Short mmCIF file of C-alpha atoms in Angstrom, two decimals:
data_model
loop_
_atom_site.label_atom_id
_atom_site.label_comp_id
_atom_site.label_asym_id
_atom_site.label_seq_id
_atom_site.Cartn_x
_atom_site.Cartn_y
_atom_site.Cartn_z
CA MET A 1 -76.70 5.91 -4.63
CA TYR A 2 -74.02 3.98 -2.70
CA LEU A 3 -76.33 3.40 0.29
CA TRP A 4 -79.17 2.16 -1.96
CA LEU A 5 -76.86 -0.30 -3.66
CA LYS A 6 -75.53 -1.37 -0.28
CA ALA A 7 -79.09 -2.00 0.93
CA PHE A 8 -79.85 -4.13 -2.14
CA HIS A 9 -76.55 -5.97 -1.64
CA VAL A 10 -77.55 -6.85 1.94
CA ILE A 11 -81.00 -7.98 0.74
CA ALA A 12 -79.36 -10.22 -1.87
CA VAL A 13 -76.95 -11.62 0.72
CA ILE A 14 -79.87 -12.47 3.03
CA ALA A 15 -81.71 -14.24 0.19
CA TRP A 16 -78.55 -16.12 -0.83
CA MET A 17 -77.88 -17.19 2.75
CA ALA A 18 -81.48 -18.28 3.29
CA GLY A 19 -81.18 -20.56 0.28
CA MET A 20 -77.71 -21.79 1.25
CA LEU A 21 -79.08 -22.79 4.64
CA TYR A 22 -82.32 -24.32 3.37
CA LEU A 23 -81.09 -26.35 0.40
CA PRO A 24 -78.87 -28.74 2.39
CA ARG A 25 -81.75 -29.19 4.85
CA LEU A 26 -83.87 -30.36 1.90
CA PHE A 27 -81.00 -32.69 0.96
CA VAL A 28 -81.11 -34.19 4.48
CA TYR A 29 -84.75 -35.17 4.03
CA HIS A 30 -84.33 -36.10 0.38
CA SER A 31 -81.51 -38.53 1.19
CA ASP A 32 -83.93 -40.49 3.38
CA ALA A 33 -86.72 -40.56 0.76
CA PRO A 34 -86.96 -43.70 -1.38
CA LYS A 35 -85.87 -43.19 -5.00
CA ASP A 36 -88.77 -42.69 -7.44
CA SER A 37 -91.17 -42.03 -4.57
CA ILE A 38 -93.59 -39.10 -4.55
CA GLN A 39 -91.49 -37.61 -1.72
CA SER A 40 -88.30 -37.83 -3.75
CA GLU A 41 -89.92 -36.26 -6.80
CA THR A 42 -91.35 -33.45 -4.64
CA PHE A 43 -87.91 -32.75 -3.15
CA LYS A 44 -86.44 -32.59 -6.66
CA ILE A 45 -88.93 -29.88 -7.62
CA MET A 46 -88.39 -27.94 -4.40
CA GLU A 47 -84.60 -28.10 -4.70
CA ARG A 48 -84.56 -27.07 -8.37
CA ARG A 49 -86.94 -24.14 -7.81
CA LEU A 50 -85.03 -22.93 -4.75
CA LEU A 51 -81.76 -23.00 -6.67
CA LYS A 52 -83.06 -21.44 -9.90
CA ALA A 53 -85.47 -18.86 -8.46
CA ILE A 54 -83.67 -17.74 -5.31
CA ILE A 55 -80.12 -18.98 -4.72
CA ASN A 56 -78.60 -18.41 -8.17
CA PRO A 57 -80.09 -14.93 -8.76
CA ALA A 58 -79.30 -13.85 -5.19
CA MET A 59 -75.68 -14.96 -5.55
CA ALA A 60 -75.35 -13.09 -8.86
CA VAL A 61 -76.78 -9.87 -7.40
CA THR A 62 -74.60 -10.26 -4.30
CA TRP A 63 -71.47 -10.53 -6.43
CA VAL A 64 -72.31 -7.73 -8.87
CA LEU A 65 -73.30 -5.23 -6.21
CA GLY A 66 -70.55 -6.35 -3.84
CA LEU A 67 -67.83 -5.84 -6.44
CA TYR A 68 -69.22 -2.43 -7.32
CA LEU A 69 -69.36 -1.41 -3.65
CA VAL A 70 -65.77 -2.55 -3.12
CA TRP A 71 -64.61 -0.52 -6.08
CA ASP A 72 -66.74 2.57 -5.38
CA GLY A 73 -65.90 2.57 -1.66
CA GLY A 74 -62.19 2.03 -2.25
CA TRP A 75 -62.22 -1.07 -0.05
CA TYR A 76 -60.07 -3.16 -2.43
CA THR A 77 -56.89 -2.23 -0.53
CA SER A 78 -58.22 -3.21 2.90
CA GLY A 79 -56.98 -6.36 4.58
CA TRP A 80 -60.41 -7.16 6.02
CA MET A 81 -61.87 -7.03 2.50
CA HIS A 82 -59.27 -9.50 1.24
CA ALA A 83 -60.24 -11.88 4.05
CA LYS A 84 -63.94 -11.34 3.35
CA PHE A 85 -63.36 -11.92 -0.36
CA ALA A 86 -61.65 -15.23 0.44
CA LEU A 87 -64.63 -16.35 2.55
CA VAL A 88 -67.09 -15.28 -0.15
CA LEU A 89 -65.08 -17.31 -2.67
CA VAL A 90 -65.39 -20.33 -0.37
CA MET A 91 -69.15 -19.67 -0.07
CA SER A 92 -69.36 -19.53 -3.86
CA GLY A 93 -67.47 -22.81 -4.09
CA LEU A 94 -69.92 -24.34 -1.63
CA HIS A 95 -72.72 -23.05 -3.86
CA GLY A 96 -71.09 -25.06 -6.66
CA VAL A 97 -70.99 -28.15 -4.44
CA TYR A 98 -74.71 -27.71 -3.77
CA VAL A 99 -75.37 -27.53 -7.51
CA ARG A 100 -73.47 -30.80 -8.03
CA ARG A 101 -75.36 -32.50 -5.20
CA LEU A 102 -78.68 -31.28 -6.63
CA LYS A 103 -77.78 -32.79 -10.00
CA GLU A 104 -76.98 -36.09 -8.28
CA PHE A 105 -80.37 -36.09 -6.56
CA ALA A 106 -82.10 -35.15 -9.83
CA ALA A 107 -80.51 -38.19 -11.50
CA ASP A 108 -81.27 -40.43 -8.49
CA LYS A 109 -77.51 -40.90 -7.99
CA ASN A 110 -77.07 -39.59 -4.46
CA THR A 111 -74.96 -41.95 -2.37
CA ARG A 112 -74.39 -39.69 0.62
CA PRO A 113 -76.21 -40.19 3.93
CA ALA A 114 -78.30 -37.57 5.71
CA LYS A 115 -75.45 -37.02 8.20
CA TYR A 116 -73.23 -35.69 5.40
CA TYR A 117 -75.84 -33.06 4.54
CA ARG A 118 -76.35 -32.16 8.22
CA ILE A 119 -72.65 -31.39 8.48
CA LEU A 120 -72.62 -29.59 5.12
CA ASN A 121 -75.52 -27.47 6.40
CA GLU A 122 -73.26 -25.93 9.06
CA VAL A 123 -70.60 -24.64 6.67
CA PRO A 124 -72.50 -21.57 5.37
CA THR A 125 -73.27 -20.55 8.97
CA VAL A 126 -69.58 -20.57 9.90
CA LEU A 127 -68.69 -18.65 6.73
CA MET A 128 -71.46 -16.12 7.37
CA ILE A 129 -70.24 -15.49 10.92
CA GLY A 130 -66.74 -14.82 9.62
CA ILE A 131 -67.99 -12.53 6.85
CA VAL A 132 -70.23 -10.49 9.16
CA ILE A 133 -67.44 -10.05 11.73
CA LEU A 134 -65.06 -8.90 9.01
CA VAL A 135 -67.56 -6.38 7.60
CA ILE A 136 -68.62 -4.94 10.97
CA VAL A 137 -65.36 -5.03 12.94
CA LYS A 138 -63.05 -4.43 9.96
CA PRO A 139 -59.90 -5.96 11.47
CA PHE A 140 -56.65 -5.68 9.51
CA SER A 141 -57.57 -2.09 8.60
CA GLY A 142 -54.08 -0.94 9.44
#
C-alpha cells in the first residue's frame, strides 16, 4: 500500500506544482489587462478555476499523503526530511500569497506590475529543485 500512496503523492505534487507555476504566469498577463475588460474577466475565471479545481485539492492531497508517508516510513527523524518539510512549508506559504493575489485581482485591486509576477513565478521552481534534491539524494541522513 505504501508504494501506491507514494505514487498518488507524486501525482498530487505534480498537479500542485503545475498550478503553482501556471497561476503566476496568468497573473503576469492579467496585470497588463485593462480592468473591467473582457480579458481581465476571462483571467479572473481562469485563475479561480485553476486554484479551486487543481491547486487547492492537489496541495491538500500532497500534504495528507506526504504526512502519512513520513509517519509510515519512519522518515520523521531524518535531517533531510526536516529540510524538505521546511521547503514545503515555504511552498505552502507561497500558495497563500497566490490566494491573496488572486483575491486582489478578483476585486480589481492589483497594484503590482507584471515584473513582480515574473519574479514570483521563479520561486516555486527553486523550491521544487531543493525538494527533489532532498528526496532523491537524502543528505543529512547521518
